[in-house]
mmCIF file of C-alpha atoms and ligand atoms in Angstrom:
data_model
loop_
_atom_site.group_PDB
_atom_site.id
_atom_site.type_symbol
_atom_site.label_atom_id
_atom_site.label_comp_id
_atom_site.label_asym_id
_atom_site.label_seq_id
_atom_site.Cartn_x
_atom_site.Cartn_y
_atom_site.Cartn_z
ATOM 1 C CA MET A 16 110.950 86.615 97.984
ATOM 2 C CA PRO A 17 114.043 87.426 100.345
ATOM 3 C CA THR A 18 113.625 85.759 103.646
ATOM 4 C CA THR A 19 112.963 88.646 106.165
ATOM 5 C CA ASP A 20 112.640 89.505 109.916
ATOM 6 C CA TRP A 21 110.489 92.434 108.986
ATOM 7 C CA THR A 22 108.312 93.675 111.931
ATOM 8 C CA ARG A 23 106.875 96.951 111.015
ATOM 9 C CA HIS A 24 103.175 97.317 111.177
ATOM 10 C CA HIS A 25 102.669 100.650 109.678
ATOM 11 C CA VAL A 26 104.852 102.722 107.284
ATOM 12 C CA LEU A 27 104.421 106.337 108.162
ATOM 13 C CA SER A 28 107.954 107.891 108.011
ATOM 14 C CA LEU A 29 111.183 107.042 107.238
ATOM 15 C CA ALA A 30 112.860 108.849 110.164
ATOM 16 C CA ASP A 31 113.381 105.602 112.256
ATOM 17 C CA PHE A 32 114.051 103.206 109.317
ATOM 18 C CA THR A 33 117.061 100.956 109.965
ATOM 19 C CA SER A 34 119.656 100.059 107.314
ATOM 20 C CA ALA A 35 118.322 96.437 107.485
ATOM 21 C CA GLU A 36 114.724 97.708 106.726
ATOM 22 C CA TYR A 37 115.941 99.784 103.726
ATOM 23 C CA ASP A 38 117.813 96.671 102.340
ATOM 24 C CA THR A 39 114.736 94.519 102.907
ATOM 25 C CA VAL A 40 112.613 96.900 100.958
ATOM 26 C CA LEU A 41 115.242 97.201 98.129
ATOM 27 C CA GLN A 42 115.848 93.335 97.831
ATOM 28 C CA THR A 43 112.032 92.673 97.832
ATOM 29 C CA ALA A 44 111.325 95.382 95.398
ATOM 30 C CA ALA A 45 114.057 93.903 93.029
ATOM 31 C CA SER A 46 112.335 90.469 93.162
ATOM 32 C CA PHE A 47 109.121 92.220 92.151
ATOM 33 C CA GLN A 48 110.686 94.200 89.407
ATOM 34 C CA GLU A 49 111.716 90.788 88.206
ATOM 35 C CA VAL A 50 107.982 89.695 88.279
ATOM 36 C CA LEU A 51 106.848 92.791 86.412
ATOM 37 C CA SER A 52 109.276 91.766 83.784
ATOM 38 C CA ARG A 53 107.276 88.690 83.258
ATOM 39 C CA ARG A 54 104.832 87.712 80.775
ATOM 40 C CA THR A 55 102.197 87.157 83.722
ATOM 41 C CA LYS A 56 102.856 89.958 85.910
ATOM 42 C CA LYS A 57 100.838 88.764 88.717
ATOM 43 C CA VAL A 58 101.385 86.804 91.956
ATOM 44 C CA PRO A 59 99.016 85.425 94.478
ATOM 45 C CA THR A 60 100.684 86.785 97.508
ATOM 46 C CA LEU A 61 97.891 88.975 98.946
ATOM 47 C CA GLN A 62 94.908 87.312 97.735
ATOM 48 C CA GLY A 63 91.814 87.921 99.817
ATOM 49 C CA HIS A 64 93.457 90.815 101.361
ATOM 50 C CA VAL A 65 91.632 94.223 100.867
ATOM 51 C CA VAL A 66 93.738 97.428 100.307
ATOM 52 C CA ALA A 67 92.001 100.738 100.470
ATOM 53 C CA ASN A 68 93.532 103.748 98.742
ATOM 54 C CA LEU A 69 92.244 106.790 100.860
ATOM 55 C CA PHE A 70 93.217 109.780 98.895
ATOM 56 C CA PHE A 71 92.130 113.058 100.651
ATOM 57 C CA GLU A 72 94.304 115.018 98.331
ATOM 58 C CA PRO A 73 94.790 114.934 94.371
ATOM 59 C CA SER A 74 97.263 112.395 93.128
ATOM 60 C CA THR A 75 97.861 110.706 89.672
ATOM 61 C CA ARG A 76 101.073 108.577 89.972
ATOM 62 C CA THR A 77 101.046 107.564 93.787
ATOM 63 C CA ARG A 78 97.443 106.516 93.669
ATOM 64 C CA SER A 79 97.729 104.635 90.369
ATOM 65 C CA SER A 80 100.939 103.163 91.379
ATOM 66 C CA PHE A 81 99.424 101.898 94.794
ATOM 67 C CA GLU A 82 96.585 100.447 92.969
ATOM 68 C CA LEU A 83 98.500 98.625 90.381
ATOM 69 C CA ALA A 84 100.745 97.235 93.008
ATOM 70 C CA ALA A 85 97.903 95.879 94.969
ATOM 71 C CA LYS A 86 96.370 94.361 91.992
ATOM 72 C CA ARG A 87 99.691 92.859 90.732
ATOM 73 C CA LEU A 88 99.747 91.003 94.355
ATOM 74 C CA SER A 89 96.274 89.792 93.712
ATOM 75 C CA ALA A 90 94.759 91.923 96.526
ATOM 76 C CA ASP A 91 91.202 93.565 96.369
ATOM 77 C CA THR A 92 91.486 97.179 96.006
ATOM 78 C CA LEU A 93 89.128 99.895 97.122
ATOM 79 C CA ASN A 94 89.605 103.520 95.829
ATOM 80 C CA PHE A 95 88.234 106.486 97.589
ATOM 81 C CA ALA A 96 88.492 110.069 96.472
ATOM 82 C CA SER A 97 87.250 112.882 98.934
ATOM 83 C CA ALA A 98 85.496 115.052 96.204
ATOM 84 C CA SER A 99 83.053 112.300 95.491
ATOM 85 C CA SER A 100 82.797 110.869 99.071
ATOM 86 C CA SER A 101 80.506 111.335 101.869
ATOM 87 C CA MET A 102 82.998 113.793 103.296
ATOM 88 C CA THR A 103 81.270 116.356 101.192
ATOM 89 C CA LYS A 104 78.174 115.371 103.534
ATOM 90 C CA GLY A 105 80.226 116.143 106.720
ATOM 91 C CA GLU A 106 81.647 112.802 107.485
ATOM 92 C CA THR A 107 85.052 112.967 109.526
ATOM 93 C CA ILE A 108 87.995 111.293 108.489
ATOM 94 C CA LEU A 109 88.120 108.827 111.417
ATOM 95 C CA ASP A 110 84.686 107.715 110.357
ATOM 96 C CA THR A 111 85.712 107.287 106.826
ATOM 97 C CA ALA A 112 88.531 105.067 107.939
ATOM 98 C CA LYS A 113 86.113 103.227 110.292
ATOM 99 C CA THR A 114 83.823 102.689 107.329
ATOM 100 C CA TYR A 115 86.520 100.955 105.323
ATOM 101 C CA LEU A 116 87.502 98.969 108.403
ATOM 102 C CA ALA A 117 84.013 97.587 108.572
ATOM 103 C CA MET A 118 84.300 96.324 105.179
ATOM 104 C CA GLY A 119 87.244 94.154 105.917
ATOM 105 C CA THR A 120 90.339 96.327 104.849
ATOM 106 C CA ASP A 121 93.595 95.022 105.703
ATOM 107 C CA ILE A 122 95.803 97.973 104.416
ATOM 108 C CA MET A 123 94.897 101.608 104.385
ATOM 109 C CA VAL A 124 96.958 103.799 101.920
ATOM 110 C CA ILE A 125 96.516 107.410 103.130
ATOM 111 C CA ARG A 126 97.387 110.766 101.583
ATOM 112 C CA HIS A 127 96.036 113.877 103.127
ATOM 113 C CA LYS A 128 97.030 117.757 102.794
ATOM 114 C CA GLU A 129 97.514 117.688 106.915
ATOM 115 C CA ALA A 130 100.563 116.285 108.236
ATOM 116 C CA GLY A 131 99.887 113.745 110.826
ATOM 117 C CA VAL A 132 96.589 112.210 109.475
ATOM 118 C CA PRO A 133 98.044 109.042 108.580
ATOM 119 C CA ASN A 134 99.626 108.707 111.979
ATOM 120 C CA ALA A 135 96.258 109.472 113.777
ATOM 121 C CA ILE A 136 94.487 106.828 111.858
ATOM 122 C CA ALA A 137 97.294 104.277 112.508
ATOM 123 C CA GLN A 138 96.807 105.181 116.265
ATOM 124 C CA GLU A 139 93.304 104.807 116.070
ATOM 125 C CA MET A 140 93.163 101.200 114.443
ATOM 126 C CA ASP A 141 95.900 100.240 117.154
ATOM 127 C CA ARG A 142 93.701 101.586 119.778
ATOM 128 C CA LEU A 143 90.752 99.655 118.433
ATOM 129 C CA GLY A 144 92.897 96.474 118.599
ATOM 130 C CA VAL A 145 92.329 95.585 114.836
ATOM 131 C CA LYS A 146 95.353 94.439 112.667
ATOM 132 C CA VAL A 147 95.049 96.908 110.008
ATOM 133 C CA SER A 148 98.221 98.587 108.547
ATOM 134 C CA VAL A 149 98.525 102.082 107.336
ATOM 135 C CA LEU A 150 100.848 103.315 104.720
ATOM 136 C CA ASN A 151 101.597 107.102 104.595
ATOM 137 C CA ALA A 152 101.144 108.063 100.706
ATOM 138 C CA GLY A 153 102.164 111.661 101.512
ATOM 139 C CA ASP A 154 100.947 113.773 104.606
ATOM 140 C CA GLY A 155 101.263 117.621 104.128
ATOM 141 C CA GLN A 156 104.861 118.811 104.350
ATOM 142 C CA HIS A 157 105.722 115.908 106.540
ATOM 143 C CA GLU A 158 106.585 112.694 104.604
ATOM 144 C CA HIS A 159 106.279 110.646 101.597
ATOM 145 C CA PRO A 160 107.984 107.216 102.619
ATOM 146 C CA SER A 161 107.142 105.334 99.473
ATOM 147 C CA GLN A 162 108.476 108.080 97.313
ATOM 148 C CA GLY A 163 111.653 108.294 99.305
ATOM 149 C CA LEU A 164 112.117 104.320 98.897
ATOM 150 C CA LEU A 165 111.269 104.150 95.332
ATOM 151 C CA ASP A 166 113.862 107.211 94.612
ATOM 152 C CA LEU A 167 116.332 105.044 96.657
ATOM 153 C CA PHE A 168 115.584 102.021 94.671
ATOM 154 C CA THR A 169 115.775 103.789 91.329
ATOM 155 C CA ILE A 170 119.458 105.160 92.053
ATOM 156 C CA CYS A 171 120.562 101.787 93.867
ATOM 157 C CA THR A 172 119.204 99.605 90.982
ATOM 158 C CA LEU A 173 121.315 101.919 88.498
ATOM 159 C CA LEU A 174 124.386 101.124 90.478
ATOM 160 C CA ASP A 175 123.743 97.592 90.778
ATOM 161 C CA SER A 176 120.636 95.927 89.371
ATOM 162 C CA ASP A 177 121.085 92.590 90.816
ATOM 163 C CA SER A 178 121.650 93.538 94.102
ATOM 164 C CA PRO A 179 120.284 97.126 95.111
ATOM 165 C CA ARG A 180 121.508 98.089 98.615
ATOM 166 C CA LEU A 181 121.802 101.106 100.935
ATOM 167 C CA GLU A 182 125.585 100.889 101.061
ATOM 168 C CA LEU A 183 125.838 101.534 97.162
ATOM 169 C CA LEU A 184 125.366 105.305 98.016
ATOM 170 C CA LYS A 185 128.048 105.550 100.581
ATOM 171 C CA ASP A 186 130.538 107.482 98.439
ATOM 172 C CA LYS A 187 128.000 109.124 96.262
ATOM 173 C CA LYS A 188 127.218 112.884 96.200
ATOM 174 C CA ILE A 189 123.313 113.547 95.844
ATOM 175 C CA ALA A 190 121.942 117.233 95.321
ATOM 176 C CA ILE A 191 118.285 118.041 96.123
ATOM 177 C CA VAL A 192 117.172 121.251 94.414
ATOM 178 C CA GLY A 193 113.859 123.255 94.597
ATOM 179 C CA ASP A 194 110.869 123.800 97.009
ATOM 180 C CA ILE A 195 112.340 121.962 99.817
ATOM 181 C CA LEU A 196 110.343 123.822 102.390
ATOM 182 C CA HIS A 197 107.197 122.532 101.157
ATOM 183 C CA SER A 198 108.450 119.070 100.168
ATOM 184 C CA ARG A 199 107.264 115.852 101.930
ATOM 185 C CA VAL A 200 109.395 114.017 99.268
ATOM 186 C CA ALA A 201 112.680 116.048 100.233
ATOM 187 C CA ARG A 202 112.017 115.281 104.077
ATOM 188 C CA SER A 203 111.763 111.401 103.433
ATOM 189 C CA ASN A 204 114.761 111.517 100.934
ATOM 190 C CA ILE A 205 116.653 113.523 103.705
ATOM 191 C CA TRP A 206 116.258 110.315 105.903
ATOM 192 C CA SER A 207 117.116 107.662 103.623
ATOM 193 C CA ILE A 208 120.173 109.298 101.921
ATOM 194 C CA THR A 209 121.732 110.603 105.275
ATOM 195 C CA ALA A 210 121.267 107.055 106.523
ATOM 196 C CA SER A 211 123.184 105.770 103.532
ATOM 197 C CA GLY A 212 126.389 107.424 104.302
ATOM 198 C CA ALA A 213 126.229 109.543 101.002
ATOM 199 C CA GLU A 214 126.836 113.321 101.108
ATOM 200 C CA LEU A 215 123.459 115.211 100.670
ATOM 201 C CA HIS A 216 123.543 118.813 99.424
ATOM 202 C CA LEU A 217 120.191 120.927 99.729
ATOM 203 C CA ALA A 218 119.896 123.894 97.381
ATOM 204 C CA ALA A 219 117.225 126.612 97.020
ATOM 205 C CA PRO A 220 116.655 130.248 97.651
ATOM 206 C CA PRO A 221 116.560 130.908 101.455
ATOM 207 C CA THR A 222 112.794 131.648 101.243
ATOM 208 C CA LEU A 223 112.370 127.782 100.145
ATOM 209 C CA LEU A 224 115.262 126.393 102.384
ATOM 210 C CA PRO A 225 115.216 127.637 105.919
ATOM 211 C CA LYS A 226 118.678 127.116 107.972
ATOM 212 C CA PHE A 227 116.853 124.380 110.344
ATOM 213 C CA PHE A 228 117.277 122.115 107.558
ATOM 214 C CA ALA A 229 121.036 121.743 108.392
ATOM 215 C CA ASP A 230 119.997 119.982 111.470
ATOM 216 C CA PHE A 231 118.233 117.284 109.944
ATOM 217 C CA GLY A 232 121.103 115.009 108.985
ATOM 218 C CA LYS A 233 122.760 115.438 112.459
ATOM 219 C CA ASP A 234 124.138 112.285 113.932
ATOM 220 C CA ARG A 235 123.457 110.223 110.815
ATOM 221 C CA ALA A 236 125.960 108.314 108.541
ATOM 222 C CA GLY A 237 125.951 110.660 105.952
ATOM 223 C CA LYS A 238 126.615 114.652 105.912
ATOM 224 C CA LEU A 239 124.116 117.193 104.867
ATOM 225 C CA PHE A 240 124.977 120.579 103.593
ATOM 226 C CA VAL A 241 122.701 123.637 102.947
ATOM 227 C CA HIS A 242 123.252 125.960 99.949
ATOM 228 C CA TRP A 243 121.426 129.204 98.767
ATOM 229 C CA GLN A 244 123.087 128.769 95.528
ATOM 230 C CA LEU A 245 122.941 126.086 92.954
ATOM 231 C CA GLU A 246 126.541 125.850 92.048
ATOM 232 C CA PRO A 247 128.248 124.185 95.169
ATOM 233 C CA ALA A 248 125.232 121.474 95.374
ATOM 234 C CA LEU A 249 125.668 120.598 91.610
ATOM 235 C CA LYS A 250 129.702 120.522 91.832
ATOM 236 C CA ASP A 251 130.677 116.819 91.166
ATOM 237 C CA ALA A 252 127.199 115.488 91.995
ATOM 238 C CA ASP A 253 126.325 111.955 91.078
ATOM 239 C CA PHE A 254 122.496 112.465 91.227
ATOM 240 C CA VAL A 255 120.419 115.564 91.203
ATOM 241 C CA MET A 256 116.776 115.391 92.446
ATOM 242 C CA THR A 257 114.575 118.434 91.508
ATOM 243 C CA LEU A 258 111.360 119.155 93.252
ATOM 244 C CA ARG A 259 108.330 121.129 92.036
ATOM 245 C CA LEU A 260 107.488 124.566 93.061
ATOM 246 C CA GLN A 261 104.413 123.572 95.270
ATOM 247 C CA LYS A 262 102.374 126.812 94.501
ATOM 248 C CA GLU A 263 99.285 125.416 96.206
ATOM 249 C CA ARG A 264 101.305 125.371 99.510
ATOM 250 C CA MET A 265 102.801 128.907 99.350
ATOM 251 C CA THR A 266 100.812 131.385 101.249
ATOM 252 C CA THR A 267 103.061 134.206 100.507
ATOM 253 C CA HIS A 268 105.246 135.436 97.515
ATOM 254 C CA LEU A 269 108.226 133.374 98.224
ATOM 255 C CA LEU A 270 109.882 134.232 94.628
ATOM 256 C CA PRO A 271 110.221 137.175 92.549
ATOM 257 C CA SER A 272 109.158 135.305 89.330
ATOM 258 C CA LEU A 273 109.282 131.899 87.873
ATOM 259 C CA ARG A 274 111.639 133.056 85.241
ATOM 260 C CA GLU A 275 114.219 134.321 87.525
ATOM 261 C CA TYR A 276 113.762 130.966 89.482
ATOM 262 C CA HIS A 277 114.545 128.886 86.547
ATOM 263 C CA GLN A 278 117.556 131.125 85.742
ATOM 264 C CA MET A 279 119.043 130.581 89.087
ATOM 265 C CA PHE A 280 117.702 127.214 90.251
ATOM 266 C CA GLY A 281 116.300 125.412 87.291
ATOM 267 C CA ILE A 282 118.195 122.452 86.017
ATOM 268 C CA THR A 283 119.377 122.491 82.528
ATOM 269 C CA ARG A 284 121.981 120.896 80.268
ATOM 270 C CA SER A 285 124.403 123.562 80.579
ATOM 271 C CA LYS A 286 124.151 123.639 84.557
ATOM 272 C CA LEU A 287 124.562 119.787 84.419
ATOM 273 C CA GLN A 288 128.135 120.248 83.230
ATOM 274 C CA LEU A 289 129.333 121.082 86.800
ATOM 275 C CA CYS A 290 128.304 117.709 87.867
ATOM 276 C CA LYS A 291 129.970 114.141 87.267
ATOM 277 C CA PRO A 292 129.875 113.246 83.426
ATOM 278 C CA ASN A 293 127.389 110.482 84.056
ATOM 279 C CA VAL A 294 125.125 112.441 86.462
ATOM 280 C CA LYS A 295 121.268 111.494 86.313
ATOM 281 C CA VAL A 296 118.415 113.633 87.209
ATOM 282 C CA LEU A 297 115.214 112.777 89.325
ATOM 283 C CA HIS A 298 111.897 114.480 89.755
ATOM 284 C CA PRO A 299 109.139 112.885 91.709
ATOM 285 C CA GLY A 300 106.485 114.534 89.423
ATOM 286 C CA PRO A 301 104.346 116.178 88.686
ATOM 287 C CA VAL A 302 106.900 118.582 86.994
ATOM 288 C CA ASN A 303 106.199 122.103 85.960
ATOM 289 C CA ARG A 304 108.263 122.021 82.631
ATOM 290 C CA GLY A 305 110.654 124.845 82.040
ATOM 291 C CA VAL A 306 110.647 125.995 85.640
ATOM 292 C CA GLU A 307 112.495 123.397 87.899
ATOM 293 C CA ILE A 308 113.995 121.421 85.016
ATOM 294 C CA SER A 309 114.166 122.359 81.273
ATOM 295 C CA SER A 310 111.659 120.615 79.035
ATOM 296 C CA ASP A 311 114.245 118.911 76.929
ATOM 297 C CA LEU A 312 116.348 117.592 79.710
ATOM 298 C CA MET A 313 113.265 116.112 81.366
ATOM 299 C CA ASP A 314 112.765 113.911 78.136
ATOM 300 C CA ASP A 315 116.442 113.091 77.662
ATOM 301 C CA PRO A 316 116.895 109.528 78.784
ATOM 302 C CA GLU A 317 120.622 110.052 78.864
ATOM 303 C CA PHE A 318 120.099 111.994 81.905
ATOM 304 C CA SER A 319 116.413 111.771 83.020
ATOM 305 C CA LEU A 320 115.285 109.004 85.329
ATOM 306 C CA ILE A 321 111.736 110.246 85.738
ATOM 307 C CA GLN A 322 110.162 107.507 84.001
ATOM 308 C CA THR A 323 112.202 104.998 85.638
ATOM 309 C CA GLN A 324 111.103 106.466 88.986
ATOM 310 C CA VAL A 325 107.469 105.890 87.993
ATOM 311 C CA THR A 326 108.227 102.284 86.813
ATOM 312 C CA SER A 327 110.143 101.491 90.131
ATOM 313 C CA GLY A 328 107.221 102.795 92.150
ATOM 314 C CA VAL A 329 105.123 99.958 91.499
ATOM 315 C CA ALA A 330 107.738 97.327 92.448
ATOM 316 C CA VAL A 331 108.687 99.251 95.542
ATOM 317 C CA ARG A 332 104.947 99.539 96.579
ATOM 318 C CA MET A 333 104.412 95.877 95.880
ATOM 319 C CA ALA A 334 107.168 95.394 98.189
ATOM 320 C CA LEU A 335 105.789 97.685 100.974
ATOM 321 C CA LEU A 336 102.209 96.044 100.668
ATOM 322 C CA TYR A 337 103.972 92.434 100.759
ATOM 323 C CA LEU A 338 106.110 93.308 103.689
ATOM 324 C CA ILE A 339 103.237 94.730 105.880
ATOM 325 C CA GLY A 340 100.609 92.602 104.591
ATOM 326 C CA THR A 341 102.415 89.508 105.323
ATOM 327 C CA THR A 342 103.888 90.673 108.603
ATOM 328 C CA ARG A 343 100.358 90.845 110.175
ATOM 329 C CA GLY A 344 99.749 87.765 112.227
HETATM 330 C C1 NCD B 423 104.816 114.536 95.274
HETATM 331 C C2 NCD B 423 103.769 114.632 96.191
HETATM 332 O O1 NCD B 423 102.778 114.528 96.055
HETATM 333 O O2 NCD B 423 104.320 114.955 97.287
HETATM 334 N N1 NCD B 423 104.603 113.874 94.019
HETATM 335 C C3 NCD B 423 104.237 112.659 94.123
HETATM 336 O O3 NCD B 423 103.878 112.010 94.834
HETATM 337 N N2 NCD B 423 104.640 112.010 92.933
HETATM 338 C C4 NCD B 423 105.538 115.910 94.896
HETATM 339 C C5 NCD B 423 104.764 117.108 94.290
HETATM 340 O O4 NCD B 423 103.499 117.060 94.592
HETATM 341 O O5 NCD B 423 105.422 117.868 93.989
#
């Protein structure tokens, strides 16, 4: 493992991540990627630690990925799903967290449909003076730091598999296309990509991309541009990140029809011709096939990094669990 002076206790947001922290996560994840390619894919690093996955909102890949990451590090894992829990009997979120604390949990991985819940639990743990770390696994429309980091790792390892690092993105053009308004993934990616010095282009219809997003990248190393058409974002792009239309978070009709959306903003083979010839496409999943990305493109390994993102996710989450798990005194 790389030697590190990591001091972060909770990972709640990428907004204040330093370049050194990005590089530490990338290098540590690269080491775990190597572990995951061995015949025995397990290390004893977090033996005796308890990692609780507290998912108050549905999830397939993030929950399974954190669980596998914890198991590969030899931690004991506890899984909680709100629908089958005592929350249905009226227990509060903080009381649920304290129940897991009383069982000796060391790291809480938290997903919630409301922004700020992981933060509130982290504050409560700090107030109680207990050495429990909180990892935000997606809170409302706020942030999804582990997804932002795994997207970064996926891109950086493609550019240099031996030494993934933030500066590799410096002269790249990256487009994020889709339901940016409702996306915590976009918000985390905006922080990491603008920190790298890359050019970041956001594209969506105005109802899904309010003007205030242009202020996000201010005073950062990179440059951020907002477009209400797809073409300027795709022109000469090196990477295109597509996002799911989050119908569950749309309170009013923000789009005329899914068909029209696909025609204007859906990523297809022919639209990719605007990009650099070796462009790659990412999507955090779950995908609405044929809406934000055409079905054939999604399955084409020449362009699609979607499965690589899922694989990278385990190594990146191992890195995060390792870094915060071994930093606690
Ligand atoms: C994302 C999420 O839950 O924020 N998915 C994920 O974690 N892989 C994106 C989404 O739900 O569209």
